[in-house]
Tab-separated table of N, CA, C and O in Angstrom:
chain	number	residue	atom	x	y	z
A	1	MET	N	-15.524	-25.750	6.342
A	1	MET	CA	-14.332	-26.427	6.800
A	1	MET	C	-14.600	-27.926	6.725
A	1	MET	O	-15.631	-28.403	7.162
A	2	THR	N	-13.642	-28.669	6.188
A	2	THR	CA	-13.816	-30.108	6.081
A	2	THR	C	-13.559	-30.760	7.435
A	2	THR	O	-12.939	-30.169	8.327
A	3	GLU	N	-14.000	-32.002	7.562
A	3	GLU	CA	-13.788	-32.727	8.817
A	3	GLU	C	-12.301	-32.919	9.080
A	3	GLU	O	-11.835	-32.809	10.212
A	4	ASP	N	-11.525	-33.187	8.013
A	4	ASP	CA	-10.079	-33.345	8.169
A	4	ASP	C	-9.432	-32.072	8.700
A	4	ASP	O	-8.563	-32.113	9.560
A	5	GLU	N	-9.863	-30.911	8.166
A	5	GLU	CA	-9.306	-29.643	8.617
A	5	GLU	C	-9.655	-29.390	10.078
A	5	GLU	O	-8.842	-28.866	10.832
A	6	MET	N	-10.877	-29.775	10.471
A	6	MET	CA	-11.276	-29.570	11.861
A	6	MET	C	-10.453	-30.450	12.784
A	6	MET	O	-10.034	-30.014	13.846
A	7	THR	N	-10.213	-31.708	12.395
A	7	THR	CA	-9.469	-32.604	13.266
A	7	THR	C	-7.994	-32.260	13.300
A	7	THR	O	-7.323	-32.490	14.289
A	8	GLU	N	-7.465	-31.690	12.214
A	8	GLU	CA	-6.064	-31.300	12.185
A	8	GLU	C	-5.843	-29.955	12.843
A	8	GLU	O	-4.716	-29.545	13.050
A	9	GLY	N	-6.908	-29.207	13.118
A	9	GLY	CA	-6.771	-27.898	13.735
A	9	GLY	C	-6.341	-26.818	12.759
A	9	GLY	O	-5.806	-25.806	13.159
A	10	THR	N	-6.553	-27.053	11.471
A	10	THR	CA	-6.190	-26.049	10.491
A	10	THR	C	-7.440	-25.359	9.978
A	10	THR	O	-8.539	-25.875	10.078
A	11	CYS	N	-7.240	-24.209	9.409
A	11	CYS	CA	-8.334	-23.411	8.886
A	11	CYS	C	-8.007	-23.059	7.442
A	11	CYS	O	-6.890	-22.619	7.163
A	12	PRO	N	-8.953	-23.223	6.531
A	12	PRO	CA	-8.652	-22.916	5.128
A	12	PRO	C	-8.404	-21.431	4.882
A	12	PRO	O	-7.886	-21.053	3.839
A	13	HIS	N	-8.754	-20.585	5.834
A	13	HIS	CA	-8.581	-19.146	5.681
A	13	HIS	C	-7.316	-18.636	6.361
A	13	HIS	O	-7.015	-17.453	6.289
A	14	CYS	N	-6.588	-19.507	7.039
A	14	CYS	CA	-5.405	-19.100	7.791
A	14	CYS	C	-4.128	-19.437	7.031
A	14	CYS	O	-4.123	-20.313	6.177
A	15	SER	N	-3.041	-18.760	7.404
A	15	SER	CA	-1.755	-18.946	6.728
A	15	SER	C	-1.081	-20.257	7.116
A	15	SER	O	-0.182	-20.705	6.422
A	16	GLY	N	-1.487	-20.835	8.227
A	16	GLY	CA	-0.827	-22.042	8.716
A	16	GLY	C	0.309	-21.725	9.680
A	16	GLY	O	0.862	-22.620	10.301
A	17	LYS	N	0.654	-20.444	9.793
A	17	LYS	CA	1.702	-20.041	10.727
A	17	LYS	C	1.103	-19.925	12.128
A	17	LYS	O	-0.097	-19.751	12.282
A	18	HIS	N	1.976	-19.983	13.119
A	18	HIS	CA	1.535	-19.841	14.507
A	18	HIS	C	2.449	-18.872	15.232
A	18	HIS	O	3.587	-18.654	14.833
A	19	LYS	N	1.935	-18.307	16.324
A	19	LYS	CA	2.722	-17.386	17.132
A	19	LYS	C	2.450	-17.650	18.603
A	19	LYS	O	1.309	-17.692	19.032
A	20	GLU	N	3.511	-17.807	19.358
A	20	GLU	CA	3.402	-17.907	20.811
A	20	GLU	C	3.357	-16.492	21.360
A	20	GLU	O	4.277	-15.714	21.157
A	21	ARG	N	2.261	-16.151	22.029
A	21	ARG	CA	2.120	-14.814	22.603
A	21	ARG	C	2.464	-14.853	24.085
A	21	ARG	O	2.167	-15.830	24.772
A	22	ASP	N	3.047	-13.762	24.564
A	22	ASP	CA	3.301	-13.721	26.000
A	22	ASP	C	1.960	-13.563	26.712
A	22	ASP	O	0.956	-13.176	26.125
A	23	LEU	N	1.957	-13.868	27.988
A	23	LEU	CA	0.714	-13.923	28.756
A	23	LEU	C	-0.027	-12.599	28.777
A	23	LEU	O	-1.258	-12.566	28.643
A	24	SER	N	0.688	-11.494	28.907
A	24	SER	CA	0.000	-10.199	28.979
A	24	SER	C	-0.672	-9.855	27.651
A	24	SER	O	-1.795	-9.337	27.638
A	25	GLU	N	-0.002	-10.124	26.529
A	25	GLU	CA	-0.614	-9.871	25.223
A	25	GLU	C	-1.850	-10.754	25.030
A	25	GLU	O	-2.904	-10.285	24.607
A	26	TYR	N	-1.701	-12.021	25.379
A	26	TYR	CA	-2.813	-12.969	25.252
A	26	TYR	C	-4.018	-12.517	26.077
A	26	TYR	O	-5.141	-12.453	25.572
A	27	LYS	N	-3.772	-12.159	27.341
A	27	LYS	CA	-4.865	-11.741	28.222
A	27	LYS	C	-5.542	-10.477	27.710
A	27	LYS	O	-6.770	-10.364	27.736
A	28	ASP	N	-4.743	-9.515	27.252
A	28	ASP	CA	-5.305	-8.270	26.727
A	28	ASP	C	-6.200	-8.544	25.524
A	28	ASP	O	-7.339	-8.051	25.472
A	29	LEU	N	-5.710	-9.322	24.570
A	29	LEU	CA	-6.502	-9.612	23.370
A	29	LEU	C	-7.761	-10.407	23.714
A	29	LEU	O	-8.845	-10.127	23.191
A	30	MET	N	-7.628	-11.388	24.600
A	30	MET	CA	-8.793	-12.185	24.984
A	30	MET	C	-9.834	-11.338	25.710
A	30	MET	O	-11.033	-11.476	25.460
A	31	ASN	N	-9.389	-10.455	26.596
A	31	ASN	CA	-10.326	-9.574	27.307
A	31	ASN	C	-11.080	-8.688	26.329
A	31	ASN	O	-12.296	-8.483	26.463
A	32	ARG	N	-10.366	-8.165	25.347
A	32	ARG	CA	-11.020	-7.338	24.333
A	32	ARG	C	-12.072	-8.142	23.577
A	32	ARG	O	-13.192	-7.670	23.346
A	33	LEU	N	-11.707	-9.360	23.169
A	33	LEU	CA	-12.662	-10.190	22.428
A	33	LEU	C	-13.867	-10.570	23.281
A	33	LEU	O	-15.000	-10.605	22.779
A	34	LYS	N	-13.647	-10.855	24.546
A	34	LYS	CA	-14.761	-11.206	25.434
A	34	LYS	C	-15.723	-10.029	25.590
A	34	LYS	O	-16.943	-10.217	25.618
A	35	ARG	N	-15.174	-8.816	25.684
A	35	ARG	CA	-16.042	-7.629	25.767
A	35	ARG	C	-16.849	-7.466	24.476
A	35	ARG	O	-18.042	-7.166	24.512
A	36	ILE	N	-16.186	-7.672	23.346
A	36	ILE	CA	-16.875	-7.560	22.057
A	36	ILE	C	-17.965	-8.620	21.954
A	36	ILE	O	-19.084	-8.337	21.512
A	37	GLU	N	-17.642	-9.825	22.385
A	37	GLU	CA	-18.633	-10.907	22.382
A	37	GLU	C	-19.848	-10.517	23.227
A	37	GLU	O	-20.996	-10.734	22.828
A	38	GLY	N	-19.597	-9.905	24.383
A	38	GLY	CA	-20.693	-9.446	25.236
A	38	GLY	C	-21.523	-8.363	24.568
A	38	GLY	O	-22.754	-8.355	24.668
A	39	GLN	N	-20.846	-7.475	23.851
A	39	GLN	CA	-21.570	-6.425	23.124
A	39	GLN	C	-22.457	-7.031	22.037
A	39	GLN	O	-23.596	-6.600	21.854
A	40	VAL	N	-21.927	-8.009	21.321
A	40	VAL	CA	-22.714	-8.663	20.258
A	40	VAL	C	-23.927	-9.367	20.864
A	40	VAL	O	-25.042	-9.267	20.337
A	41	ARG	N	-23.722	-10.028	21.989
A	41	ARG	CA	-24.861	-10.673	22.660
A	41	ARG	C	-25.881	-9.637	23.119
A	41	ARG	O	-27.089	-9.877	23.097
A	42	GLY	N	-25.395	-8.475	23.544
A	42	GLY	CA	-26.301	-7.392	23.933
A	42	GLY	C	-27.149	-6.925	22.766
A	42	GLY	O	-28.359	-6.694	22.912
A	43	VAL	N	-26.544	-6.814	21.596
A	43	VAL	CA	-27.297	-6.422	20.400
A	43	VAL	C	-28.309	-7.504	20.039
A	43	VAL	O	-29.449	-7.195	19.668
A	44	GLU	N	-27.910	-8.738	20.190
A	44	GLU	CA	-28.840	-9.842	19.942
A	44	GLU	C	-30.057	-9.725	20.864
A	44	GLU	O	-31.205	-9.862	20.428
A	45	GLY	N	-29.810	-9.415	22.129
A	45	GLY	CA	-30.902	-9.232	23.078
A	45	GLY	C	-31.767	-8.043	22.718
A	45	GLY	O	-32.997	-8.078	22.867
A	46	MET	N	-31.138	-6.981	22.255
A	46	MET	CA	-31.898	-5.797	21.836
A	46	MET	C	-32.826	-6.142	20.680
A	46	MET	O	-33.992	-5.714	20.663
A	47	LEU	N	-32.301	-6.901	19.737
A	47	LEU	CA	-33.110	-7.293	18.585
A	47	LEU	C	-34.278	-8.178	19.019
A	47	LEU	O	-35.414	-7.987	18.573
A	48	GLU	N	-33.983	-9.108	19.925
A	48	GLU	CA	-35.036	-9.997	20.425
A	48	GLU	C	-36.111	-9.238	21.186
A	48	GLU	O	-37.278	-9.643	21.193
A	49	SER	N	-35.735	-8.134	21.825
A	49	SER	CA	-36.713	-7.361	22.599
A	49	SER	C	-37.284	-6.187	21.806
A	49	SER	O	-37.881	-5.284	22.381
A	50	ASN	N	-37.078	-6.222	20.494
A	50	ASN	CA	-37.643	-5.216	19.590
A	50	ASN	C	-37.173	-3.792	19.901
A	50	ASN	O	-37.959	-2.844	19.832
A	51	ALA	N	-35.895	-3.656	20.217
A	51	ALA	CA	-35.337	-2.327	20.480
A	51	ALA	C	-35.411	-1.470	19.219
A	51	ALA	O	-35.469	-1.977	18.095
A	52	TYR	N	-35.414	-0.180	19.412
A	52	TYR	CA	-35.503	0.778	18.324
A	52	TYR	C	-34.241	0.703	17.453
A	52	TYR	O	-33.130	0.507	17.949
A	53	CYS	N	-34.422	0.866	16.158
A	53	CYS	CA	-33.342	0.704	15.176
A	53	CYS	C	-32.101	1.521	15.499
A	53	CYS	O	-30.976	1.007	15.470
A	54	THR	N	-32.296	2.804	15.802
A	54	THR	CA	-31.115	3.640	16.041
A	54	THR	C	-30.362	3.226	17.298
A	54	THR	O	-29.130	3.368	17.358
A	55	ASP	N	-31.067	2.692	18.284
A	55	ASP	CA	-30.387	2.191	19.479
A	55	ASP	C	-29.487	1.013	19.123
A	55	ASP	O	-28.344	0.914	19.590
A	56	ILE	N	-29.992	0.120	18.290
A	56	ILE	CA	-29.194	-1.029	17.842
A	56	ILE	C	-28.018	-0.551	16.994
A	56	ILE	O	-26.888	-1.012	17.165
A	57	LEU	N	-28.293	0.385	16.100
A	57	LEU	CA	-27.223	0.907	15.244
A	57	LEU	C	-26.083	1.505	16.058
A	57	LEU	O	-24.907	1.340	15.721
A	58	MET	N	-26.414	2.216	17.131
A	58	MET	CA	-25.377	2.812	17.981
A	58	MET	C	-24.527	1.728	18.655
A	58	MET	O	-23.304	1.873	18.769
A	59	GLN	N	-25.174	0.661	19.069
A	59	GLN	CA	-24.426	-0.434	19.691
A	59	GLN	C	-23.543	-1.157	18.670
A	59	GLN	O	-22.417	-1.551	18.977
A	60	VAL	N	-24.051	-1.330	17.461
A	60	VAL	CA	-23.248	-1.959	16.407
A	60	VAL	C	-22.048	-1.075	16.073
A	60	VAL	O	-20.942	-1.563	15.843
A	61	SER	N	-22.251	0.229	16.075
A	61	SER	CA	-21.145	1.153	15.846
A	61	SER	C	-20.085	0.998	16.937
A	61	SER	O	-18.876	1.030	16.654
A	62	ALA	N	-20.512	0.836	18.173
A	62	ALA	CA	-19.574	0.632	19.281
A	62	ALA	C	-18.794	-0.673	19.091
A	62	ALA	O	-17.589	-0.733	19.375
A	63	ILE	N	-19.457	-1.701	18.597
A	63	ILE	CA	-18.790	-2.980	18.327
A	63	ILE	C	-17.744	-2.800	17.228
A	63	ILE	O	-16.623	-3.310	17.331
A	64	THR	N	-18.101	-2.064	16.196
A	64	THR	CA	-17.167	-1.804	15.104
A	64	THR	C	-15.928	-1.079	15.622
A	64	THR	O	-14.799	-1.428	15.271
A	65	CYS	N	-16.129	-0.093	16.475
A	65	CYS	CA	-15.001	0.639	17.070
A	65	CYS	C	-14.135	-0.295	17.916
A	65	CYS	O	-12.902	-0.216	17.868
A	66	ALA	N	-14.770	-1.166	18.679
A	66	ALA	CA	-14.030	-2.109	19.518
A	66	ALA	C	-13.220	-3.080	18.663
A	66	ALA	O	-12.068	-3.403	18.996
A	67	LEU	N	-13.785	-3.534	17.559
A	67	LEU	CA	-13.052	-4.428	16.652
A	67	LEU	C	-11.881	-3.690	16.002
A	67	LEU	O	-10.792	-4.255	15.856
A	68	ASN	N	-12.095	-2.444	15.626
A	68	ASN	CA	-11.001	-1.656	15.054
A	68	ASN	C	-9.880	-1.467	16.071
A	68	ASN	O	-8.695	-1.549	15.735
A	69	SER	N	-10.243	-1.230	17.310
A	69	SER	CA	-9.256	-1.081	18.366
A	69	SER	C	-8.479	-2.386	18.572
A	69	SER	O	-7.248	-2.383	18.737
A	70	PHE	N	-9.185	-3.504	18.556
A	70	PHE	CA	-8.547	-4.828	18.664
A	70	PHE	C	-7.528	-4.998	17.536
A	70	PHE	O	-6.390	-5.403	17.764
A	71	ASN	N	-7.941	-4.658	16.309
A	71	ASN	CA	-7.048	-4.784	15.159
A	71	ASN	C	-5.812	-3.907	15.310
A	71	ASN	O	-4.706	-4.317	14.959
A	72	LYS	N	-5.977	-2.688	15.816
A	72	LYS	CA	-4.837	-1.785	15.993
A	72	LYS	C	-3.828	-2.363	16.983
A	72	LYS	O	-2.620	-2.310	16.752
A	73	VAL	N	-4.327	-2.904	18.088
A	73	VAL	CA	-3.441	-3.500	19.091
A	73	VAL	C	-2.737	-4.724	18.509
A	73	VAL	O	-1.514	-4.887	18.652
A	74	LEU	N	-3.484	-5.576	17.827
A	74	LEU	CA	-2.898	-6.782	17.242
A	74	LEU	C	-1.874	-6.417	16.169
A	74	LEU	O	-0.793	-7.017	16.101
A	75	LEU	N	-2.179	-5.425	15.359
A	75	LEU	CA	-1.260	-4.977	14.317
A	75	LEU	C	0.031	-4.427	14.925
A	75	LEU	O	1.130	-4.746	14.464
A	76	ALA	N	-0.086	-3.627	15.963
A	76	ALA	CA	1.100	-3.085	16.635
A	76	ALA	C	1.948	-4.216	17.222
A	76	ALA	O	3.184	-4.218	17.077
A	77	ASN	N	1.294	-5.172	17.860
A	77	ASN	CA	2.026	-6.316	18.419
A	77	ASN	C	2.726	-7.100	17.312
A	77	ASN	O	3.864	-7.544	17.480
A	78	HIS	N	2.047	-7.279	16.186
A	78	HIS	CA	2.619	-8.018	15.056
A	78	HIS	C	3.865	-7.308	14.531
A	78	HIS	O	4.889	-7.942	14.265
A	79	MET	N	3.782	-5.986	14.426
A	79	MET	CA	4.929	-5.223	13.930
A	79	MET	C	6.109	-5.314	14.894
A	79	MET	O	7.258	-5.460	14.467
A	80	LYS	N	5.823	-5.234	16.196
A	80	LYS	CA	6.884	-5.238	17.202
A	80	LYS	C	7.520	-6.613	17.388
A	80	LYS	O	8.656	-6.707	17.860
A	81	THR	N	6.780	-7.673	17.045
A	81	THR	CA	7.298	-9.013	17.301
A	81	THR	C	7.608	-9.740	15.990
A	81	THR	O	8.761	-9.862	15.613
A	82	CYS	N	6.606	-10.180	15.295
A	82	CYS	CA	6.785	-11.028	14.106
A	82	CYS	C	7.602	-10.333	13.011
A	82	CYS	O	8.547	-10.910	12.478
A	83	ILE	N	7.214	-9.101	12.686
A	83	ILE	CA	7.899	-8.396	11.599
A	83	ILE	C	9.319	-8.040	12.012
A	83	ILE	O	10.269	-8.273	11.254
A	84	ALA	N	9.479	-7.497	13.204
A	84	ALA	CA	10.820	-7.129	13.676
A	84	ALA	C	11.731	-8.361	13.732
A	84	ALA	O	12.887	-8.299	13.306
A	85	GLU	N	11.208	-9.464	14.226
A	85	GLU	CA	12.005	-10.695	14.309
A	85	GLU	C	12.385	-11.191	12.920
A	85	GLU	O	13.524	-11.604	12.684
A	86	GLY	N	11.432	-11.148	11.988
A	86	GLY	CA	11.718	-11.583	10.623
A	86	GLY	C	12.817	-10.746	9.984
A	86	GLY	O	13.727	-11.276	9.337
A	87	ILE	N	12.738	-9.444	10.170
A	87	ILE	CA	13.754	-8.547	9.604
A	87	ILE	C	15.117	-8.820	10.249
A	87	ILE	O	16.134	-8.906	9.563
A	88	ARG	N	15.139	-8.967	11.589
A	88	ARG	CA	16.395	-9.262	12.280
A	88	ARG	C	17.012	-10.565	11.784
A	88	ARG	O	18.230	-10.707	11.739
A	89	ASN	N	16.154	-11.528	11.404
A	89	ASN	CA	16.634	-12.819	10.923
A	89	ASN	C	16.923	-12.814	9.426
A	89	ASN	O	17.210	-13.861	8.845
A	90	GLY	N	16.794	-11.645	8.786
A	90	GLY	CA	17.100	-11.538	7.367
A	90	GLY	C	15.995	-12.021	6.437
A	90	GLY	O	16.230	-12.248	5.252
A	91	ASP	N	14.779	-12.181	6.963
A	91	ASP	CA	13.652	-12.647	6.150
A	91	ASP	C	12.893	-11.445	5.597
A	91	ASP	O	11.944	-10.958	6.206
A	92	ASP	N	13.311	-10.998	4.431
A	92	ASP	CA	12.661	-9.835	3.816
A	92	ASP	C	11.261	-10.152	3.305
A	92	ASP	O	10.466	-9.239	3.054
A	93	SER	N	10.927	-11.425	3.151
A	93	SER	CA	9.586	-11.786	2.669
A	93	SER	C	8.509	-11.357	3.666
A	93	SER	O	7.349	-11.186	3.297
A	94	ILE	N	8.896	-11.162	4.926
A	94	ILE	CA	7.939	-10.726	5.940
A	94	ILE	C	7.390	-9.344	5.596
A	94	ILE	O	6.229	-9.042	5.884
A	95	ILE	N	8.187	-8.526	4.936
A	95	ILE	CA	7.734	-7.189	4.542
A	95	ILE	C	6.673	-7.298	3.457
A	95	ILE	O	5.640	-6.627	3.516
A	96	ASP	N	6.921	-8.165	2.467
A	96	ASP	CA	5.931	-8.370	1.408
A	96	ASP	C	4.624	-8.910	1.980
A	96	ASP	O	3.543	-8.470	1.600
A	97	GLU	N	4.738	-9.836	2.925
A	97	GLU	CA	3.553	-10.388	3.576
A	97	GLU	C	2.781	-9.298	4.307
A	97	GLU	O	1.557	-9.231	4.251
A	98	PHE	N	3.505	-8.422	4.982
A	98	PHE	CA	2.884	-7.336	5.729
A	98	PHE	C	2.174	-6.358	4.796
A	98	PHE	O	1.078	-5.892	5.090
A	99	VAL	N	2.797	-6.050	3.679
A	99	VAL	CA	2.177	-5.148	2.700
A	99	VAL	C	0.865	-5.746	2.201
A	99	VAL	O	-0.152	-5.046	2.114
A	100	VAL	N	0.853	-7.031	1.902
A	100	VAL	CA	-0.369	-7.698	1.450
A	100	VAL	C	-1.444	-7.640	2.544
A	100	VAL	O	-2.610	-7.371	2.281
A	101	THR	N	-1.018	-7.867	3.785
A	101	THR	CA	-1.964	-7.793	4.906
A	101	THR	C	-2.562	-6.404	5.015
A	101	THR	O	-3.785	-6.260	5.169
A	102	LEU	N	-1.739	-5.373	4.931
A	102	LEU	CA	-2.247	-4.000	5.006
A	102	LEU	C	-3.206	-3.706	3.865
A	102	LEU	O	-4.237	-3.036	4.067
A	103	GLN	N	-2.899	-4.185	2.674
A	103	GLN	CA	-3.798	-3.966	1.536
A	103	GLN	C	-5.150	-4.595	1.789
A	103	GLN	O	-6.187	-4.018	1.467
A	104	LYS	N	-5.163	-5.780	2.380
A	104	LYS	CA	-6.429	-6.452	2.693
A	104	LYS	C	-7.189	-5.707	3.790
A	104	LYS	O	-8.416	-5.608	3.733
A	105	LEU	N	-6.473	-5.190	4.774
A	105	LEU	CA	-7.126	-4.460	5.860
A	105	LEU	C	-7.720	-3.138	5.409
A	105	LEU	O	-8.689	-2.653	5.985
A	106	MET	N	-7.138	-2.545	4.369
A	106	MET	CA	-7.541	-1.218	3.938
A	106	MET	C	-8.579	-1.235	2.812
A	106	MET	O	-8.814	-0.218	2.187
A	107	LYS	N	-9.213	-2.351	2.596
A	107	LYS	CA	-10.248	-2.430	1.562
A	107	LYS	C	-11.415	-1.567	1.923
A	107	LYS	O	-11.772	-1.328	3.011
């Protein structure tokens, strides 16, 4: 990321669009991410303490499941809000965008 992008608050990997989330959605997503962050730190600690490989693998699998769950919740919220609103407003391009997103998620 360039210094200009950092100061402007933009990301070269993002669409540039923004979404205002209601408080309950925001809190739910943040809580999920904080738990995942804690799990990742736990794996880091396991590695530092020379934990057995399969024990680490099981924890990484749990992190993967938690990330998949996060994605499912975020995807459902996106469909119920952004996509539904776009369709109601007559913006059919939102469907094409969604199809591209699903294709990327299903790699």
